[in-house]
Amino acid sequence: MKNILKCGRFDLDLSAGAPPQVMGILNVTPDSFSDGGHFASLEAALSHAEQMLAAGVDIIDIGGESSRPGAPAVSLEAELVRIMPVLYALRDCGKPLSVDTCKPEVMREALAAGADMINDIRGFQEEGALAAVKDSDCGLCIMHMQNLPRTMQAAPHYTDVVAEVIQFLRQRVDTLMAGGIDRARLSIDPGFGFGKTLAHNLALIQNLQRIADSVGLPLLAGVSRKNMIGEITGQPQGRRMAGSVAAALACAVNGARLLRVHDVAETIDALAVWRALGPDA
Ligand code: 9MG
């Protein structure tokens, strides 16, 4: 059966037999560019986007607020100044544009400027978030997080991480649908590293298909360059590409239909090799 995610101007085929969609990460935060100047950041972001497009990215996720553990909060104005020029410049790039934000005002501005998807690590729980996306036709990614980025890695605790993530995602889906959002616009995400230990993250990877089936929606996985990759490989941030590609592939094998990654070209190659081995690989 076809499983289409309605995503603004685009319909994404997330059916089981179709190749997983690769979402390229485009961070427009001072820590993602070396000199921090605004014009230089824009230029660097656009050049990075061009590289991802040339590599065959399926969707670009633009973010102006870092969600790293302990990262400082960013004001509404600063977030808009970072992402809006990038969104305008990429609007006609031919691929869906996602905006990674928790702020309803940013959601509204981004959608008015042509964003196709909103990726909210808080699962649209902020007051006004549902209303901000309701009357558009954008896709939504609902992510699970325990606590908030400042404190989430202090002492993550679950009795049953898989069951609790499923329960949260089901509740958010029910709330969003009760609020008038079409189910065809929804995707879910267990939120790797967001209030999770390595053991929690591994349990989630092993159970991705169960999570997707239990909630009944396509699942997005974001493991790229995260601490869990460093914990397994012993590698620092700048040397986690191979581990990230391997983890993304494991997520795809286990049922993820969208992969949020930094290393677009390498992930696409890995997926191509896996898919060449046939449906049972
Ligand atoms: C913004 N962001 C950082 N990590 C993420 C992840 O794992 N999933 C989603 N949906 N967004 C993320």
Coordinates of C-alpha atoms and ligand atoms in Angstrom, one line a residue:
M1 CA 0.0 0.0 0.0
K2 CA 1.2 3.5 -0.8
N3 CA 2.1 5.7 2.1
I4 CA 2.2 9.3 1.0
L5 CA 3.3 12.2 3.4
K6 CA 1.6 15.4 2.4
C7 CA 4.3 18.0 2.6
G8 CA 3.2 21.4 1.3
R9 CA 3.9 21.6 -2.4
F10 CA 5.2 18.0 -2.4
D11 CA 3.9 14.5 -1.8
L12 CA 6.6 12.3 -0.4
D13 CA 6.4 8.6 -1.1
L14 CA 7.2 6.9 2.2
S15 CA 5.9 3.5 1.2
A16 CA 7.7 0.4 2.6
G17 CA 9.2 -0.5 -0.8
A18 CA 10.3 3.0 -1.8
P19 CA 13.8 4.3 -1.0
P20 CA 13.9 6.1 2.4
Q21 CA 13.9 9.8 2.0
V22 CA 17.1 11.6 3.0
M23 CA 16.6 14.9 4.9
G24 CA 19.7 17.0 4.8
I25 CA 20.5 19.1 7.9
L26 CA 21.1 22.8 7.2
N27 CA 22.0 24.5 10.5
V28 CA 22.1 28.2 10.4
T29 CA 23.5 28.8 13.9
P30 CA 26.7 30.7 14.9
D31 CA 28.3 27.4 16.1
S32 CA 27.7 25.9 12.7
F33 CA 29.8 28.5 10.8
S34 CA 33.3 29.5 11.7
D35 CA 33.3 33.3 11.6
G36 CA 29.7 34.0 12.8
G37 CA 29.1 37.0 10.5
H38 CA 25.5 37.1 9.2
F39 CA 26.3 37.4 5.5
A40 CA 29.0 34.8 5.7
S41 CA 26.5 32.5 7.4
L42 CA 24.0 33.0 4.6
E43 CA 26.6 32.3 1.9
A44 CA 27.9 29.3 3.7
A45 CA 24.4 27.9 4.3
L46 CA 23.5 28.3 0.6
S47 CA 26.7 26.7 -0.6
H48 CA 26.1 23.8 1.8
A49 CA 22.5 23.5 0.5
E50 CA 23.8 23.4 -3.1
Q51 CA 26.2 20.6 -2.2
M52 CA 23.3 18.6 -0.6
L53 CA 21.1 19.2 -3.7
A54 CA 23.9 18.0 -6.0
A55 CA 24.3 14.9 -3.8
G56 CA 20.6 14.1 -4.3
V57 CA 19.0 15.2 -1.0
D58 CA 15.2 14.6 -0.9
I59 CA 14.3 17.3 1.7
I60 CA 16.2 20.1 3.4
D61 CA 15.7 20.8 7.1
I62 CA 16.6 24.4 8.0
G63 CA 17.3 25.2 11.7
G64 CA 18.2 28.4 13.5
E65 CA 18.3 27.2 17.1
S66 CA 20.7 24.5 18.2
S67 CA 19.1 21.6 20.1
R68 CA 22.4 20.2 21.4
P69 CA 22.3 19.2 25.0
G70 CA 22.8 22.4 27.0
A71 CA 22.6 24.8 24.0
P72 CA 21.3 28.3 24.9
A73 CA 17.8 29.4 23.9
V74 CA 17.6 31.8 20.9
S75 CA 15.2 34.7 20.7
L76 CA 12.4 34.8 18.2
E77 CA 14.0 37.7 16.3
A78 CA 17.4 36.0 16.1
E79 CA 15.9 32.7 14.9
L80 CA 13.9 34.6 12.2
V81 CA 17.0 36.6 11.1
R82 CA 18.9 33.3 10.7
I83 CA 16.4 31.2 8.8
M84 CA 14.2 33.5 6.7
P85 CA 16.9 34.6 4.2
V86 CA 17.8 30.9 3.7
L87 CA 14.2 29.9 3.2
Y88 CA 13.6 32.7 0.6
A89 CA 16.8 31.8 -1.2
L90 CA 16.0 28.1 -1.4
R91 CA 12.3 28.4 -2.0
D92 CA 12.5 27.4 -5.7
C93 CA 15.3 24.8 -5.3
G94 CA 12.9 22.0 -6.4
K95 CA 12.9 20.1 -3.1
P96 CA 10.7 20.3 -0.1
L97 CA 11.9 22.7 2.6
S98 CA 11.4 21.8 6.3
V99 CA 11.9 24.2 9.1
D100 CA 13.2 22.9 12.5
T101 CA 11.5 25.1 15.1
C102 CA 9.4 25.0 18.3
K103 CA 8.2 28.6 18.1
P104 CA 4.7 29.1 16.7
E105 CA 5.6 32.6 15.3
V106 CA 8.5 31.1 13.4
M107 CA 6.2 28.3 12.1
R108 CA 3.8 30.9 10.8
E109 CA 6.5 33.1 9.1
A110 CA 8.1 30.1 7.6
L111 CA 4.9 28.7 6.2
A112 CA 4.0 32.1 4.7
A113 CA 7.4 32.1 3.0
G114 CA 6.8 28.7 1.5
A115 CA 8.1 26.1 3.9
D116 CA 6.7 22.6 3.2
M117 CA 7.2 21.0 6.5
I118 CA 7.7 21.9 10.2
N119 CA 10.0 19.7 12.3
D120 CA 9.2 20.3 15.9
I121 CA 11.4 18.6 18.5
R122 CA 8.8 19.5 21.2
G123 CA 6.0 17.7 19.2
F124 CA 3.9 20.9 18.7
Q125 CA 3.2 21.2 22.5
E126 CA 4.0 24.9 22.7
E127 CA 0.9 27.1 23.1
G128 CA -0.1 28.2 19.6
A129 CA 1.9 25.6 17.7
L130 CA -1.1 23.6 16.5
A131 CA -2.9 26.7 15.4
A132 CA 0.2 27.9 13.5
V133 CA 0.2 24.8 11.3
K134 CA -3.4 23.9 11.2
D135 CA -4.6 25.9 8.1
S136 CA -1.6 25.1 5.9
D137 CA -0.9 21.9 4.1
C138 CA 2.6 21.4 5.5
G139 CA 4.0 18.1 6.7
L140 CA 4.7 17.8 10.4
C141 CA 7.4 15.8 12.2
I142 CA 6.3 15.1 15.8
M143 CA 9.4 14.3 17.9
H144 CA 9.6 12.7 21.4
M145 CA 11.8 14.4 24.0
Q146 CA 12.1 13.8 27.7
N147 CA 12.6 17.2 29.5
L148 CA 14.2 20.1 27.6
P149 CA 17.5 20.4 25.8
R150 CA 19.2 22.2 28.7
T151 CA 18.6 19.4 31.1
M152 CA 17.5 16.4 29.1
Q153 CA 20.8 14.4 29.4
A154 CA 21.2 14.9 33.1
A155 CA 19.4 11.7 34.1
P156 CA 17.1 10.2 31.5
H157 CA 14.9 7.6 33.0
Y158 CA 12.2 5.3 31.6
T159 CA 10.5 2.1 32.9
D160 CA 10.1 1.0 29.2
V161 CA 11.5 3.5 26.8
V162 CA 9.9 2.0 23.7
A163 CA 6.4 1.8 25.2
E164 CA 6.7 5.3 26.7
V165 CA 7.8 6.8 23.4
I166 CA 4.9 5.1 21.6
Q167 CA 2.5 6.4 24.2
F168 CA 3.7 9.9 23.9
L169 CA 3.6 9.9 20.1
R170 CA 0.1 8.4 20.0
Q171 CA -1.1 11.1 22.4
R172 CA 0.4 13.8 20.2
V173 CA -1.1 12.4 17.0
D174 CA -4.5 12.1 18.7
T175 CA -4.3 15.7 19.9
L176 CA -3.2 17.1 16.5
M177 CA -5.9 15.1 14.7
A178 CA -8.5 16.3 17.1
G179 CA -7.3 19.8 16.4
G180 CA -8.0 19.4 12.7
I181 CA -4.7 18.2 11.3
D182 CA -5.0 15.6 8.4
R183 CA -3.3 12.3 9.3
A184 CA -1.6 12.3 5.9
R185 CA 0.5 15.3 7.0
L186 CA 2.0 13.5 10.0
S187 CA 5.3 11.8 10.6
I188 CA 6.8 10.7 14.0
D189 CA 10.3 10.6 15.5
P190 CA 11.5 8.8 18.6
G191 CA 14.0 11.6 19.2
F192 CA 17.4 10.0 19.5
G193 CA 19.5 11.6 22.1
F194 CA 16.7 13.8 23.4
G195 CA 16.6 12.6 27.1
K196 CA 18.0 9.2 26.3
T197 CA 21.0 7.2 27.3
L198 CA 22.9 5.1 24.8
A199 CA 21.0 2.0 26.0
H200 CA 17.7 3.8 25.4
N201 CA 18.8 4.9 21.9
L202 CA 19.8 1.3 21.0
A203 CA 16.5 -0.1 22.2
L204 CA 14.7 2.5 20.1
I205 CA 16.7 1.6 17.0
Q206 CA 15.9 -2.1 17.5
N207 CA 12.2 -1.3 17.8
L208 CA 11.7 1.3 15.1
Q209 CA 9.3 -0.9 13.1
R210 CA 7.2 -1.6 16.2
I211 CA 7.0 2.1 17.0
A212 CA 6.0 3.0 13.4
D213 CA 3.4 0.2 13.3
S214 CA 2.0 1.0 16.7
V215 CA 1.5 4.6 15.9
G216 CA 0.6 3.9 12.3
L217 CA 2.7 6.7 10.7
P218 CA 6.0 7.0 8.8
L219 CA 9.0 7.3 11.1
L220 CA 11.9 9.8 10.8
A221 CA 15.2 8.9 12.5
G222 CA 17.9 11.4 13.3
V223 CA 21.1 9.8 14.6
S224 CA 23.7 11.8 12.6
R225 CA 26.9 12.7 14.5
K226 CA 25.1 12.5 17.8
N227 CA 26.8 11.6 21.1
M228 CA 25.5 8.1 20.9
I229 CA 27.8 7.6 17.8
G230 CA 30.7 9.1 19.8
E231 CA 29.9 6.8 22.7
I232 CA 30.0 3.7 20.5
T233 CA 33.0 4.7 18.3
G234 CA 35.0 6.8 20.7
Q235 CA 35.2 9.5 17.9
P236 CA 34.8 13.3 18.4
Q237 CA 32.1 15.3 16.6
G238 CA 34.2 15.8 13.4
R239 CA 34.9 12.1 12.9
R240 CA 31.5 10.5 13.2
M241 CA 30.6 10.2 9.6
A242 CA 31.1 6.5 9.2
G243 CA 29.4 5.7 12.4
S244 CA 26.5 8.0 11.5
V245 CA 26.0 6.3 8.1
A246 CA 26.0 2.9 9.6
A247 CA 23.5 4.0 12.2
A248 CA 21.3 5.6 9.5
L249 CA 21.4 2.4 7.6
A250 CA 20.4 0.4 10.6
C251 CA 17.4 2.7 11.1
A252 CA 16.4 2.3 7.5
V253 CA 16.7 -1.5 7.7
N254 CA 14.5 -1.4 10.9
G255 CA 11.8 0.7 9.3
A256 CA 12.7 4.4 9.3
R257 CA 11.3 6.1 6.1
L258 CA 13.0 9.4 6.6
L259 CA 16.6 9.9 7.6
R260 CA 17.8 13.2 9.0
V261 CA 21.5 13.4 8.2
H262 CA 24.5 15.7 7.8
D263 CA 26.4 13.4 5.3
V264 CA 23.9 13.3 2.5
A265 CA 26.1 11.8 -0.3
E266 CA 27.5 9.1 1.9
T267 CA 24.1 8.1 3.3
I268 CA 22.6 7.9 -0.2
D269 CA 25.5 5.7 -1.3
A270 CA 25.0 3.4 1.7
L271 CA 21.3 3.2 1.0
A272 CA 21.9 2.4 -2.7
V273 CA 24.2 -0.6 -1.8
W274 CA 21.7 -1.9 0.7
R275 CA 18.8 -1.6 -1.7
A276 CA 20.8 -3.3 -4.5
L277 CA 20.8 -6.4 -2.3
G278 CA 17.0 -6.7 -2.7
P279 CA 13.9 -6.5 -0.5
D280 CA 15.0 -9.1 2.1
A281 CA 18.5 -7.7 2.8
Ligands
9MG1 C1 16.4 19.3 15.1 N1 16.8 18.0 15.4 C2 18.0 17.6 16.0 N2 17.9 16.2 16.1 C3 16.8 15.8 15.6 C4 16.2 14.5 15.4 O1 16.7 13.4 15.9 N3 14.9 14.5 14.9 C5 14.3 15.6 14.5 N4 13.1 15.5 13.9 N5 14.8 16.8 14.6 C6 16.0 16.9 15.1

